Amino acid sequence: RSFPEIDRNRTFFAGLSWGSWYGACVAAVDGRFKGCLEIYCGDKNASPDLKDIMKLVNGRFLHAARVPMWWIVSTNDRNVTPETSAAGFAATPTFLGATVVNNLAHGHGGYQFDSVRRMVRYFAGLAKPLPRLGKPMVSGNRVSAAILDPGEGHLTGRLGYTCSANPVSWRREWKYAPATIRDGVISAELPAGTRQCYLAAYECEAWRNDMCGTTTYVFVDDGVRRDIPAQ
């Protein structure tokens, strides 16, 4: 921010993998940034079995976040789970939104994702954000959410879902089903046996299926529907 060629009022940061856990700490320390982009991790994990270093970066500071935060996460990441990601979203008072993607590959190439480039431009004040969706609600066999911000518009909808109860989260098979967008609301019918899901509003096609904004996860376990995991 001290460099003369930098506009100190338009700075933001991105954390990838380990960096996203550290980013969750920085977001609680320095409110001068315009935003934080969390790629893959930065979740909240209260497990007592965590190693010492993870007890520092386990999301314990997310409640004190001072800058808008956007996550780009995978349903099948070996480093986080849908449950711990959802706990991180819920703990963050400055949660801006998320891009959840089925089976998104984890690696340093994450900085090149179309969704990452788009949100970088948003935090720099050069573009609209990806579509922002409200809290998902389940009624009967349908899940729905308000579209808070359509982004660039021309949206199409999908439901990401899994029927798997595998305790190893990255081994659960996730699929896509159609979702409907009408009158500022995105909704979809829950396939039989759905245990976890989310709604996604896409601006355009991308080979990683990541040019979208999504709801937080919905958990449909043991017949009880909830949008954040039990703590």
XYZ file of N, CA and C in Angstrom:
693
model
N 0.824 -1.213 0.000
C 0.000 0.000 0.000
C 0.855 1.259 0.000
N 2.129 1.147 0.366
C 3.013 2.313 0.407
C 3.661 2.609 -0.944
N 3.561 1.683 -1.905
C 4.175 1.915 -3.210
C 3.450 3.053 -3.925
N 4.172 3.958 -4.545
C 3.530 5.120 -5.173
C 2.603 4.756 -6.332
N 2.845 3.618 -6.975
C 2.009 3.250 -8.115
C 0.720 2.539 -7.694
N 0.527 2.326 -6.395
C -0.635 1.599 -5.884
C -1.680 2.572 -5.335
N -2.927 2.346 -5.713
C -4.041 3.087 -5.118
C -4.383 2.407 -3.789
N -3.959 2.986 -2.702
C -4.118 2.337 -1.399
C -5.575 2.163 -0.990
N -6.495 2.850 -1.649
C -7.918 2.704 -1.350
C -8.593 1.633 -2.187
N -7.808 0.925 -3.014
C -8.368 -0.145 -3.853
C -7.490 -1.388 -3.742
N -7.196 -1.797 -2.534
C -6.395 -2.992 -2.327
C -7.265 -4.110 -1.740
N -6.909 -5.325 -2.081
C -7.626 -6.511 -1.600
C -6.627 -7.653 -1.634
N -7.018 -8.818 -1.164
C -6.071 -9.933 -1.183
C -6.797 -11.247 -1.437
N -6.029 -12.220 -1.923
C -6.552 -13.561 -2.186
C -5.661 -14.566 -1.483
N -6.289 -15.564 -0.869
C -5.553 -16.661 -0.261
C -5.945 -17.964 -0.919
N -4.956 -18.799 -1.247
C -5.217 -20.074 -1.915
C -4.704 -21.202 -1.042
N -5.530 -22.230 -0.839
C -5.162 -23.408 -0.054
C -4.729 -22.969 1.351
N -3.486 -23.245 1.771
C -3.039 -22.777 3.077
C -3.244 -21.279 3.214
N -3.020 -20.571 2.105
C -3.158 -19.117 2.137
C -4.558 -18.661 2.485
N -5.566 -19.473 2.176
C -6.933 -19.054 2.505
C -7.202 -19.170 4.003
N -6.542 -20.095 4.673
C -6.666 -20.130 6.139
C -5.985 -18.914 6.758
N -4.809 -18.569 6.255
C -4.150 -17.359 6.744
C -4.962 -16.120 6.364
N -5.569 -16.163 5.184
C -6.416 -15.044 4.758
C -7.570 -14.813 5.704
N -8.108 -15.893 6.256
C -9.203 -15.768 7.217
C -8.733 -15.052 8.483
N -7.447 -15.195 8.814
C -6.898 -14.476 9.953
C -6.693 -13.007 9.612
N -6.111 -12.740 8.419
C -5.834 -11.361 8.012
C -7.127 -10.555 7.930
N -8.198 -11.192 7.461
C -9.482 -10.484 7.318
C -9.990 -9.954 8.647
N -9.555 -10.571 9.733
C -9.979 -10.127 11.060
C -9.038 -9.084 11.655
N -7.891 -8.892 11.014
C -6.865 -8.017 11.580
C -6.826 -6.657 10.909
N -6.978 -6.636 9.576
C -6.742 -5.412 8.816
C -7.977 -5.043 8.003
N -8.669 -4.007 8.430
C -9.893 -3.599 7.753
C -9.687 -2.625 6.614
N -8.431 -2.359 6.240
C -8.162 -1.400 5.174
C -8.411 -1.985 3.784
N -8.443 -3.323 3.675
C -8.643 -3.957 2.382
C -10.105 -3.856 1.940
N -10.313 -3.868 0.624
C -11.662 -3.816 0.064
C -12.318 -5.186 0.017
N -11.525 -6.239 0.162
C -12.125 -7.559 0.123
C -11.091 -8.653 0.267
N -11.590 -9.857 0.473
C -10.769 -11.061 0.619
C -11.375 -12.165 -0.232
N -10.544 -12.817 -1.016
C -10.977 -13.932 -1.864
C -10.361 -15.206 -1.313
N -11.211 -16.145 -0.887
C -10.763 -17.395 -0.279
C -10.917 -18.529 -1.299
N -9.793 -19.129 -1.725
C -9.816 -20.180 -2.740
C -9.534 -21.516 -2.072
N -10.516 -22.395 -2.070
C -10.479 -23.773 -1.559
C -10.785 -23.897 -0.065
N -10.056 -23.164 0.796
C -10.129 -23.455 2.230
C -10.633 -22.240 3.002
N -10.037 -21.967 4.170
C -10.514 -20.866 5.002
C -11.803 -21.192 5.719
N -11.985 -22.470 6.067
C -13.220 -22.923 6.694
C -13.142 -22.794 8.217
N -14.125 -23.354 8.895
C -14.117 -23.383 10.359
C -14.244 -24.829 10.809
N -13.244 -25.287 11.551
C -13.198 -26.680 11.973
C -12.934 -26.729 13.471
N -13.917 -27.179 14.230
C -13.804 -27.204 15.687
C -13.373 -28.562 16.215
N -12.889 -29.452 15.339
C -12.507 -30.794 15.778
C -11.385 -30.736 16.807
N -11.504 -31.496 17.907
C -10.430 -31.505 18.920
C -9.197 -32.268 18.454
N -9.279 -32.956 17.319
C -8.166 -33.772 16.831
C -7.214 -33.011 15.916
N -7.440 -31.711 15.713
C -6.589 -30.939 14.819
C -5.167 -30.815 15.371
N -4.198 -30.784 14.447
C -2.812 -30.540 14.845
C -2.690 -29.098 15.344
N -1.610 -28.831 16.066
C -1.456 -27.532 16.717
C -1.566 -26.370 15.741
N -0.904 -26.454 14.575
C -0.945 -25.335 13.640
C -2.367 -25.085 13.163
N -3.154 -26.145 13.001
C -4.525 -25.986 12.534
C -5.420 -25.389 13.610
N -5.019 -25.490 14.856
C -5.803 -24.872 15.924
C -5.697 -23.350 15.880
N -4.648 -22.839 15.199
C -4.515 -21.394 15.018
C -5.330 -20.923 13.824
N -5.316 -21.695 12.728
C -5.949 -21.252 11.479
C -7.210 -22.060 11.173
N -7.946 -22.429 12.200
C -9.136 -23.272 12.024
C -10.426 -22.467 11.925
N -10.308 -21.209 11.540
C -11.494 -20.379 11.427
C -11.891 -19.688 12.703
N -11.052 -19.745 13.721
C -11.408 -19.188 15.035
C -11.578 -17.677 15.005
N -11.037 -16.995 13.958
C -11.135 -15.542 13.883
C -12.183 -15.058 12.886
N -12.865 -15.978 12.223
C -13.825 -15.560 11.205
C -14.924 -14.669 11.768
N -15.285 -14.866 13.010
C -16.356 -14.053 13.610
C -15.978 -12.577 13.672
N -14.660 -12.284 13.571
C -14.187 -10.906 13.672
C -13.784 -10.328 12.319
N -14.166 -10.982 11.234
C -13.793 -10.511 9.893
C -14.246 -9.071 9.691
N -13.382 -8.274 9.068
C -13.653 -6.844 8.900
C -13.785 -6.434 7.439
N -13.571 -7.359 6.515
C -13.658 -7.038 5.086
C -14.581 -8.046 4.409
N -15.225 -7.671 3.291
C -16.077 -8.619 2.567
C -15.273 -9.841 2.113
N -15.859 -11.030 2.263
C -15.160 -12.269 1.930
C -15.988 -13.102 0.955
N -15.322 -13.591 -0.087
C -15.958 -14.467 -1.084
C -15.154 -15.760 -1.182
N -15.857 -16.903 -1.143
C -15.206 -18.212 -1.220
C -15.418 -18.867 -2.589
N -14.408 -19.575 -3.066
C -14.514 -20.453 -4.231
C -14.045 -21.829 -3.763
N -14.985 -22.765 -3.622
C -14.694 -24.036 -2.959
C -15.221 -25.217 -3.761
N -14.675 -26.377 -3.443
C -15.075 -27.625 -4.099
C -15.872 -28.504 -3.149
N -16.811 -29.243 -3.703
C -17.567 -30.202 -2.901
C -16.697 -31.368 -2.448
N -15.612 -31.648 -3.174
C -14.819 -32.860 -2.947
C -13.360 -32.554 -2.625
N -13.126 -31.470 -1.925
C -11.766 -31.108 -1.538
C -11.309 -32.004 -0.383
N -10.082 -32.479 -0.438
C -9.574 -33.349 0.624
C -9.152 -32.574 1.867
N -9.130 -31.244 1.775
C -8.647 -30.434 2.884
C -9.768 -29.821 3.709
N -10.959 -29.735 3.150
C -12.125 -29.207 3.856
C -13.315 -30.094 3.498
N -14.405 -29.901 4.182
C -15.623 -30.646 3.892
C -16.763 -29.660 3.660
N -17.858 -30.094 3.049
C -19.016 -29.201 2.967
C -19.457 -28.694 4.343
N -19.329 -29.564 5.346
C -19.743 -29.172 6.690
C -18.854 -28.060 7.256
N -17.529 -28.201 7.107
C -16.647 -27.175 7.676
C -16.680 -25.891 6.844
N -16.881 -26.036 5.533
C -17.031 -24.830 4.709
C -18.276 -24.054 5.124
N -19.385 -24.770 5.295
C -20.635 -24.123 5.688
C -20.505 -23.451 7.046
N -19.776 -24.089 7.969
C -19.564 -23.481 9.283
C -18.762 -22.194 9.155
N -17.813 -22.166 8.223
C -17.037 -20.954 7.983
C -17.889 -19.832 7.417
N -18.739 -20.171 6.442
C -19.643 -19.157 5.871
C -20.509 -18.545 6.974
N -21.072 -19.425 7.805
C -22.026 -18.977 8.822
C -21.354 -18.137 9.907
N -20.072 -18.373 10.138
C -19.375 -17.660 11.205
C -18.944 -16.258 10.799
N -18.999 -15.949 9.508
C -18.407 -14.724 8.984
C -19.452 -13.620 8.829
N -19.381 -12.552 9.602
C -20.376 -11.485 9.487
C -20.267 -10.709 8.184
N -19.103 -10.771 7.524
C -18.900 -10.046 6.273
C -18.945 -10.989 5.072
N -19.603 -12.144 5.234
C -19.735 -13.103 4.141
C -20.442 -12.438 2.958
N -19.747 -12.373 1.821
C -20.304 -11.740 0.625
C -20.987 -12.753 -0.272
N -20.430 -13.934 -0.361
C -21.008 -14.958 -1.218
C -20.009 -16.067 -1.469
N -20.441 -17.040 -2.294
C -19.603 -18.203 -2.559
C -19.826 -18.715 -3.975
N -18.811 -19.398 -4.464
C -18.892 -20.172 -5.696
C -18.536 -21.600 -5.324
N -19.547 -22.456 -5.251
C -19.332 -23.872 -4.946
C -19.342 -24.636 -6.265
N -18.372 -25.531 -6.456
C -18.232 -26.275 -7.714
C -18.057 -27.752 -7.406
N -18.780 -28.596 -8.108
C -18.599 -30.034 -7.962
C -17.217 -30.447 -8.449
N -16.484 -31.160 -7.602
C -15.223 -31.791 -7.999
C -14.205 -30.820 -8.576
N -14.102 -29.634 -8.010
C -13.132 -28.650 -8.490
C -11.725 -29.074 -8.071
N -10.799 -29.142 -9.035
C -9.439 -29.583 -8.743
C -8.725 -28.599 -7.828
N -7.912 -29.129 -6.907
C -7.170 -28.315 -5.937
C -5.728 -28.194 -6.414
N -5.261 -26.975 -6.602
C -3.874 -26.769 -7.022
C -3.582 -25.294 -7.200
N -2.318 -24.956 -7.479
C -1.948 -23.553 -7.631
C -2.569 -22.930 -8.865
N -3.083 -23.726 -9.774
C -3.806 -23.189 -10.921
C -5.083 -22.482 -10.533
N -5.461 -22.575 -9.268
C -6.674 -21.912 -8.800
C -6.671 -20.418 -9.035
N -5.485 -19.807 -9.066
C -5.414 -18.373 -9.326
C -5.886 -18.017 -10.735
N -5.928 -19.030 -11.628
C -6.313 -18.779 -13.014
C -7.796 -19.037 -13.277
N -8.545 -19.460 -12.262
C -9.968 -19.740 -12.468
C -10.681 -18.492 -12.987
N -11.634 -18.689 -13.884
C -12.413 -17.568 -14.402
C -13.119 -16.819 -13.277
N -13.634 -17.578 -12.299
C -14.338 -16.948 -11.184
C -13.398 -16.097 -10.339
N -12.168 -16.541 -10.185
C -11.187 -15.773 -9.419
C -10.885 -14.457 -10.134
N -10.633 -14.528 -11.435
C -10.339 -13.319 -12.204
C -11.504 -12.329 -12.135
N -12.707 -12.867 -12.172
C -13.879 -12.000 -12.127
C -13.989 -11.282 -10.781
N -13.815 -12.017 -9.689
C -13.958 -11.398 -8.380
C -12.794 -10.460 -8.072
N -11.619 -10.726 -8.638
C -10.514 -9.776 -8.529
C -10.920 -8.451 -9.163
N -11.538 -8.510 -10.342
C -11.973 -7.294 -11.018
C -13.071 -6.585 -10.203
N -13.923 -7.371 -9.554
C -14.969 -6.769 -8.722
C -14.349 -6.004 -7.553
N -13.431 -6.632 -6.833
C -12.828 -5.963 -5.686
C -12.016 -4.740 -6.110
N -11.534 -4.744 -7.358
C -10.802 -3.588 -7.871
C -11.743 -2.492 -8.367
N -13.047 -2.750 -8.311
C -14.024 -1.759 -8.748
C -14.198 -1.693 -10.245
N -13.854 -2.795 -10.955
C -13.894 -2.816 -12.413
C -15.003 -3.695 -12.981
N -15.770 -4.375 -12.149
C -16.816 -5.279 -12.631
C -17.845 -5.500 -11.542
N -18.986 -6.039 -11.935
C -19.984 -6.468 -10.965
C -19.528 -7.781 -10.333
N -20.071 -8.135 -9.176
C -19.712 -9.434 -8.584
C -20.388 -10.562 -9.353
N -19.949 -11.766 -9.121
C -20.714 -12.913 -9.580
C -22.078 -12.882 -8.890
N -23.080 -13.584 -9.434
C -24.420 -13.539 -8.831
C -24.390 -13.879 -7.344
N -25.127 -13.095 -6.565
C -25.217 -13.312 -5.131
C -26.600 -13.851 -4.786
N -26.629 -14.969 -4.072
C -27.883 -15.627 -3.723
C -28.116 -15.560 -2.220
N -29.371 -15.503 -1.841
C -29.737 -15.433 -0.440
C -29.736 -16.797 0.224
N -30.246 -16.823 1.427
C -30.290 -18.050 2.215
C -31.202 -19.078 1.551
N -30.748 -20.313 1.386
C -31.597 -21.332 0.769
C -32.699 -21.783 1.725
N -33.890 -21.976 1.186
C -35.032 -22.413 1.969
C -35.621 -23.661 1.326
N -36.020 -24.618 2.144
C -36.617 -25.859 1.652
C -38.081 -25.896 2.047
N -38.942 -26.146 1.062
C -40.372 -26.319 1.300
C -40.827 -27.548 0.527
N -41.265 -28.551 1.256
C -41.641 -29.797 0.588
C -40.412 -30.420 -0.047
N -40.506 -30.673 -1.349
C -39.369 -31.274 -2.049
C -38.647 -30.264 -2.943
N -38.823 -28.962 -2.658
C -38.140 -27.939 -3.446
C -37.267 -27.058 -2.557
N -36.158 -26.634 -3.116
C -35.263 -25.702 -2.449
C -35.224 -24.432 -3.285
N -35.183 -23.268 -2.631
C -35.222 -22.005 -3.361
C -34.392 -20.957 -2.625
N -34.051 -19.899 -3.355
C -33.313 -18.790 -2.761
C -33.565 -17.535 -3.580
N -33.570 -16.405 -2.925
C -33.686 -15.133 -3.629
C -32.363 -14.798 -4.310
N -32.459 -14.159 -5.467
C -31.267 -13.663 -6.155
C -31.052 -12.229 -5.680
N -30.047 -12.033 -4.839
C -29.788 -10.729 -4.243
C -29.150 -9.765 -5.239
N -28.304 -10.301 -6.100
C -27.620 -9.498 -7.127
C -27.382 -10.409 -8.325
N -27.912 -10.079 -9.499
C -27.765 -10.958 -10.662
C -26.418 -10.860 -11.348
N -25.515 -10.020 -10.848
C -24.231 -9.863 -11.506
C -24.404 -9.275 -12.894
N -23.831 -9.934 -13.890
C -23.959 -9.473 -15.273
C -25.283 -9.905 -15.910
N -26.062 -10.732 -15.189
C -27.367 -11.153 -15.707
C -27.304 -12.315 -16.680
N -28.436 -12.551 -17.402
C -28.556 -13.654 -18.368
C -28.258 -14.993 -17.675
N -28.919 -15.235 -16.553
C -28.576 -16.344 -15.701
C -29.256 -17.656 -16.098
N -28.555 -18.753 -15.842
C -29.129 -20.091 -15.885
C -28.875 -20.748 -14.530
N -29.733 -21.691 -14.152
C -29.647 -22.272 -12.824
C -29.352 -23.754 -12.823
N -28.691 -24.193 -11.762
C -28.437 -25.611 -11.529
C -28.529 -25.902 -10.042
N -28.816 -27.150 -9.755
C -28.746 -27.668 -8.395
C -27.572 -28.627 -8.328
N -26.644 -28.370 -7.430
C -25.596 -29.341 -7.138
C -26.051 -30.183 -5.958
N -25.935 -31.505 -6.063
C -26.458 -32.345 -4.985
C -25.712 -33.671 -4.906
N -25.793 -34.287 -3.735
C -25.289 -35.630 -3.532
C -26.292 -36.427 -2.716
N -26.384 -37.694 -3.042
C -27.216 -38.619 -2.273
C -26.348 -39.528 -1.399
N -25.056 -39.287 -1.404
C -24.110 -40.139 -0.692
C -24.045 -39.787 0.782
N -23.938 -40.835 1.613
C -23.749 -40.653 3.049
C -22.348 -41.091 3.462
N -21.439 -41.183 2.489
C -20.076 -41.612 2.782
C -19.453 -40.675 3.816
N -18.942 -41.207 4.929
C -18.339 -40.333 5.944
C -17.073 -39.644 5.457
N -16.459 -40.183 4.401
C -15.298 -39.522 3.794
C -15.840 -38.564 2.739
N -15.869 -37.277 3.049
C -16.622 -36.318 2.242
C -16.122 -36.224 0.809
N -14.808 -36.328 0.573
C -14.313 -36.149 -0.781
C -14.620 -37.346 -1.676
N -15.146 -38.424 -1.092
C -15.544 -39.581 -1.891
C -17.034 -39.585 -2.239
N -17.763 -38.579 -1.784
C -19.185 -38.505 -2.130
C -19.340 -38.116 -3.596
N -20.268 -38.734 -4.280
C -20.511 -38.411 -5.683
C -21.511 -37.260 -5.774
N -21.079 -36.169 -6.375
C -21.933 -35.005 -6.565
C -22.378 -34.910 -8.012
N -23.642 -34.506 -8.213
C -24.207 -34.389 -9.547
C -24.868 -33.021 -9.701
N -25.258 -32.709 -10.938
C -26.014 -31.495 -11.235
C -27.406 -31.853 -11.729
N -28.373 -31.011 -11.395
C -29.745 -31.129 -11.902
C -30.206 -29.719 -12.283
N -31.205 -29.600 -13.151
C -31.666 -28.266 -13.571
C -32.307 -27.494 -12.413
N -32.189 -26.180 -12.483
C -32.877 -25.282 -11.565
C -33.564 -24.199 -12.389
N -34.629 -23.656 -11.844
C -35.434 -22.648 -12.535
C -35.175 -21.277 -11.942
N -35.076 -20.265 -12.799
C -34.950 -18.879 -12.353
C -36.156 -18.100 -12.870
N -36.903 -17.516 -11.935
C -38.111 -16.780 -12.311
C -38.413 -15.731 -11.244
N -38.673 -14.513 -11.678
C -39.083 -13.424 -10.782
C -38.113 -13.227 -9.620
N -36.816 -13.284 -9.907
C -35.818 -13.023 -8.893
C -35.583 -14.138 -7.899
N -36.053 -15.345 -8.232
C -35.891 -16.496 -7.343
C -35.336 -17.672 -8.150
N -34.389 -18.388 -7.581
C -33.884 -19.623 -8.165
C -34.398 -20.784 -7.330
N -34.871 -21.853 -7.989
C -35.430 -22.982 -7.248
C -35.225 -24.273 -8.032
N -35.309 -25.380 -7.325
C -35.142 -26.686 -7.965
C -35.834 -27.749 -7.122
N -36.219 -28.805 -7.774
C -36.770 -29.965 -7.078
C -35.629 -30.820 -6.562
N -35.752 -31.276 -5.330
C -34.720 -32.115 -4.747
C -34.856 -33.548 -5.264
N -33.837 -34.076 -5.913
C -33.896 -35.485 -6.327
C -34.079 -36.389 -5.115
N -34.746 -37.516 -5.310
C -34.973 -38.454 -4.216
C -33.642 -38.879 -3.609
N -33.582 -38.860 -2.287
C -32.379 -39.295 -1.589
C -31.332 -38.225 -1.392
N -31.626 -36.979 -1.772
C -30.650 -35.905 -1.608
C -30.286 -35.729 -0.135
N -28.988 -35.646 0.126
C -28.516 -35.436 1.494
C -27.828 -34.080 1.670
N -27.196 -33.593 0.634
C -26.570 -32.279 0.671
C -26.764 -31.635 -0.692
N -26.906 -30.306 -0.728
C -27.105 -29.634 -2.012
C -26.823 -28.150 -1.893
N -26.823 -27.492 -3.036
C -26.717 -26.036 -3.106
C -27.308 -25.598 -4.441
N -27.733 -24.365 -4.532
C -28.225 -23.783 -5.776
C -27.147 -22.896 -6.378
N -27.061 -22.883 -7.717
C -26.048 -22.092 -8.406
C -26.679 -21.330 -9.561
N -26.335 -20.046 -9.663
C -26.782 -19.195 -10.770
C -25.571 -18.855 -11.627
N -25.604 -19.309 -12.886
C -24.466 -19.159 -13.794
C -24.693 -18.002 -14.759
N -23.646 -17.207 -14.932
C -23.696 -16.140 -15.930
C -23.387 -16.660 -17.331
N -22.474 -17.623 -17.409
C -22.051 -18.161 -18.697
C -21.405 -19.522 -18.475
N -21.177 -20.242 -19.558
C -20.512 -21.529 -19.478
C -19.013 -21.326 -19.249
N -18.428 -22.177 -18.446
C -16.986 -22.189 -18.217
C -16.580 -23.641 -18.011
N -15.419 -24.005 -18.472
C -15.088 -25.435 -18.453
C -14.926 -25.980 -17.045
N -14.718 -25.097 -16.062
C -14.676 -25.546 -14.665
C -16.039 -25.409 -13.981
N -17.055 -24.930 -14.691
C -18.383 -24.703 -14.099
C -18.331 -23.738 -12.918
N -17.446 -22.735 -13.015
C -17.240 -21.867 -11.865
C -17.695 -20.426 -12.063
N -18.279 -20.082 -13.198
C -18.746 -18.708 -13.391
C -20.145 -18.553 -12.816
N -20.221 -18.693 -11.508
C -21.519 -18.698 -10.842
C -21.392 -18.179 -9.423
N -22.524 -17.795 -8.893
C -22.660 -17.560 -7.470
C -23.599 -18.619 -6.929
N -23.367 -19.080 -5.728
C -24.168 -20.165 -5.177
C -24.698 -19.808 -3.794
N -25.681 -20.590 -3.366
C -26.106 -20.509 -1.972
C -25.067 -21.215 -1.111
N -25.216 -21.095 0.179
C -24.482 -21.960 1.081
C -25.070 -23.370 0.949
N -24.409 -24.323 1.566
C -24.883 -25.710 1.488
C -26.200 -25.888 2.248
N -27.023 -26.796 1.749
C -28.208 -27.258 2.464
C -27.946 -28.713 2.847
N -28.167 -29.052 4.101
C -27.952 -30.405 4.591
C -29.301 -31.056 4.867
N -29.498 -32.234 4.302
C -30.753 -32.963 4.454
C -30.393 -34.325 5.031
N -30.069 -34.335 6.317
C -29.607 -35.553 6.980
C -30.654 -36.046 7.969
N -30.915 -37.332 7.909
C -31.851 -37.948 8.844
C -33.212 -37.259 8.843
N -33.599 -36.733 7.681
C -34.912 -36.123 7.547
C -34.995 -34.709 8.075
N -33.878 -34.156 8.582
C -33.877 -32.801 9.115
C -33.132 -31.903 8.137
N -33.797 -30.886 7.622
C -33.172 -29.995 6.650
C -32.611 -28.771 7.365
N -31.376 -28.437 7.045
C -30.757 -27.256 7.636
C -29.691 -26.736 6.674
N -29.379 -25.452 6.792
C -28.421 -24.857 5.863
C -27.040 -24.681 6.464
N -26.872 -24.983 7.762
C -25.538 -25.021 8.342
C -25.451 -26.286 9.201
N -24.255 -26.845 9.342
C -24.131 -28.097 10.108
C -24.318 -27.886 11.594
N -24.726 -28.928 12.278
C -24.846 -28.865 13.731
C -23.462 -28.675 14.326
N -23.375 -27.861 15.379
C -22.082 -27.566 16.002
C -22.024 -28.246 17.372
